[in-house]
Each structure stands twice: as structure tokens, then as C-alpha cells.
Amino acid sequence: MKGPFPGQVLTAVGLDANNGIYPVAYSIVEAENKSSWTWFLKYLGDDLDIDSNSYFTFISDRQKGLLPALSDVFPNAEHRYFLRHIQENMKVKWRGNLFKDMLWKCASATTIPQFNKLMEEVRKADPSLHEWLKDIPANSWSRSHFSGRTKTDVLLNNICENLNKQLVGGRDKPIITCLEFIRE
């Protein structure tokens, strides 16, 4: 939120079978933290009739508080990270197309041996980048480690950014007006 009306907008956006995007749920909360995300996810689960043992996949940019909330509310859910956000975080220390291309090759690998071979190339090019990537669970960002449960292998997902662009005009409005802006 912007202006005199504090808070954070939490959203859940879905992908349909044709990779079309649609907003599923949204809310304004005091702060982006575990408590707010837990509350949001519980109501999302209630509204969509998703129980805690459901095998849904959530893709995020690792927002503050979301990871522990997801683990609590949907312990069986698969959680992935937007590769673009990993790339943005990586650019702080490792700039240039070489490192970006290496990241994308590792993420696009479809088998674990192929992934390991590409990660070895990363290690040879820059051992510190290799260690940094190893600290991010591969099942959260590389196709080679995605479970077979999920019916998508999306790596680059800017659906939330697309929705956020649409919401910019409502962020400086009072809360009820902002919610109505989002709904429309």
C-alpha cells in the first residue's frame, strides 16, 4: 500500500490449463509476516476446499513469512521459487550473461544427471556460485528435481508481477476503495 494507508496486499494467482492467469484471492494485511500469510493461506484453503494434505504447488519469490506459513498450513504442498527472482538475487554478486545462462541451463535440465553435469560446470566457472546455488533446494528451482505430482514445469512465472502492475492505481486509496479497485 502507498500513501497514508499502511499495509500489504497479499495475492494468490492461478494458472489455467492454457497458462492463462487469473486472480484467485487477495487481501490487505498489516504486515507481510508468517502470521498474515498463515491467516491468508487458511482462508484460501477454506475457499478452495483445499485441506492440509492436498498436493498443490505454490510458486513464489520467497516473500517474508510465506515459507514457514506454507509448511504449517499445507505441509504436503510443493513450493517452488520464481527463477527470475533467484537470478535477480544472484546478480548482486555474479553479473553477466555467462552466470545467467548457467543458471537457466541448470534450471531447465530435465534429468538429475544432466543437472549434476551442469552444476559441475558452474563449480568450475565459480565455486562460490556453485555453493550459493546448492543452498537453494534444487526441487524449488530445477525441472530435474520437480516432483511428478505437479502438472506444470513453469520456471519463469511473472503472473504476480502482471497482477501487481494492474493494482498500482489502487494502492494509494483507502482500504475499501482499494479492495474494490482490485475486484474490478
mmCIF file of C-alpha atoms in Angstrom, residues 1-11 28 160-161 163-175 177-179 181-182:
data_model
loop_
_atom_site.group_PDB
_atom_site.id
_atom_site.type_symbol
_atom_site.label_atom_id
_atom_site.label_comp_id
_atom_site.label_asym_id
_atom_site.label_seq_id
_atom_site.Cartn_x
_atom_site.Cartn_y
_atom_site.Cartn_z
ATOM 1 C CA MET A 1 0.000 0.000 0.000
ATOM 2 C CA LYS A 2 1.125 3.565 -0.644
ATOM 3 C CA GLY A 3 0.305 6.883 0.958
ATOM 4 C CA PRO A 4 -1.458 7.298 4.302
ATOM 5 C CA PHE A 5 -2.983 3.808 4.247
ATOM 6 C CA PRO A 6 -0.423 1.295 5.540
ATOM 7 C CA GLY A 7 -0.466 -2.406 4.849
ATOM 8 C CA GLN A 8 0.498 -5.094 2.377
ATOM 9 C CA VAL A 9 -1.554 -6.645 -0.400
ATOM 10 C CA LEU A 10 -1.322 -10.442 -0.402
ATOM 11 C CA THR A 11 -2.445 -12.226 -3.555
ATOM 12 C CA ILE A 28 -4.813 -6.379 2.701
ATOM 13 C CA CYS A 160 2.047 -11.952 -9.836
ATOM 14 C CA GLU A 161 4.003 -9.123 -11.445
ATOM 15 C CA LEU A 163 -1.381 -8.589 -11.459
ATOM 16 C CA ASN A 164 0.683 -6.146 -9.395
ATOM 17 C CA LYS A 165 1.001 -3.843 -12.419
ATOM 18 C CA GLN A 166 -2.782 -3.736 -12.593
ATOM 19 C CA LEU A 167 -3.049 -2.911 -8.883
ATOM 20 C CA VAL A 168 -0.721 0.093 -8.832
ATOM 21 C CA GLY A 169 -3.588 2.541 -9.332
ATOM 22 C CA GLY A 170 -5.400 1.340 -6.223
ATOM 23 C CA ARG A 171 -2.568 1.214 -3.714
ATOM 24 C CA ASP A 172 -2.900 4.808 -2.535
ATOM 25 C CA LYS A 173 -6.643 4.578 -1.910
ATOM 26 C CA PRO A 174 -8.454 3.854 1.361
ATOM 27 C CA ILE A 175 -8.681 0.127 2.086
ATOM 28 C CA THR A 177 -11.761 1.548 -2.208
ATOM 29 C CA CYS A 178 -8.522 -0.341 -2.865
ATOM 30 C CA LEU A 179 -10.261 -3.698 -2.435
ATOM 31 C CA PHE A 181 -10.317 -1.419 -7.306
ATOM 32 C CA ILE A 182 -8.711 -4.870 -7.144
#
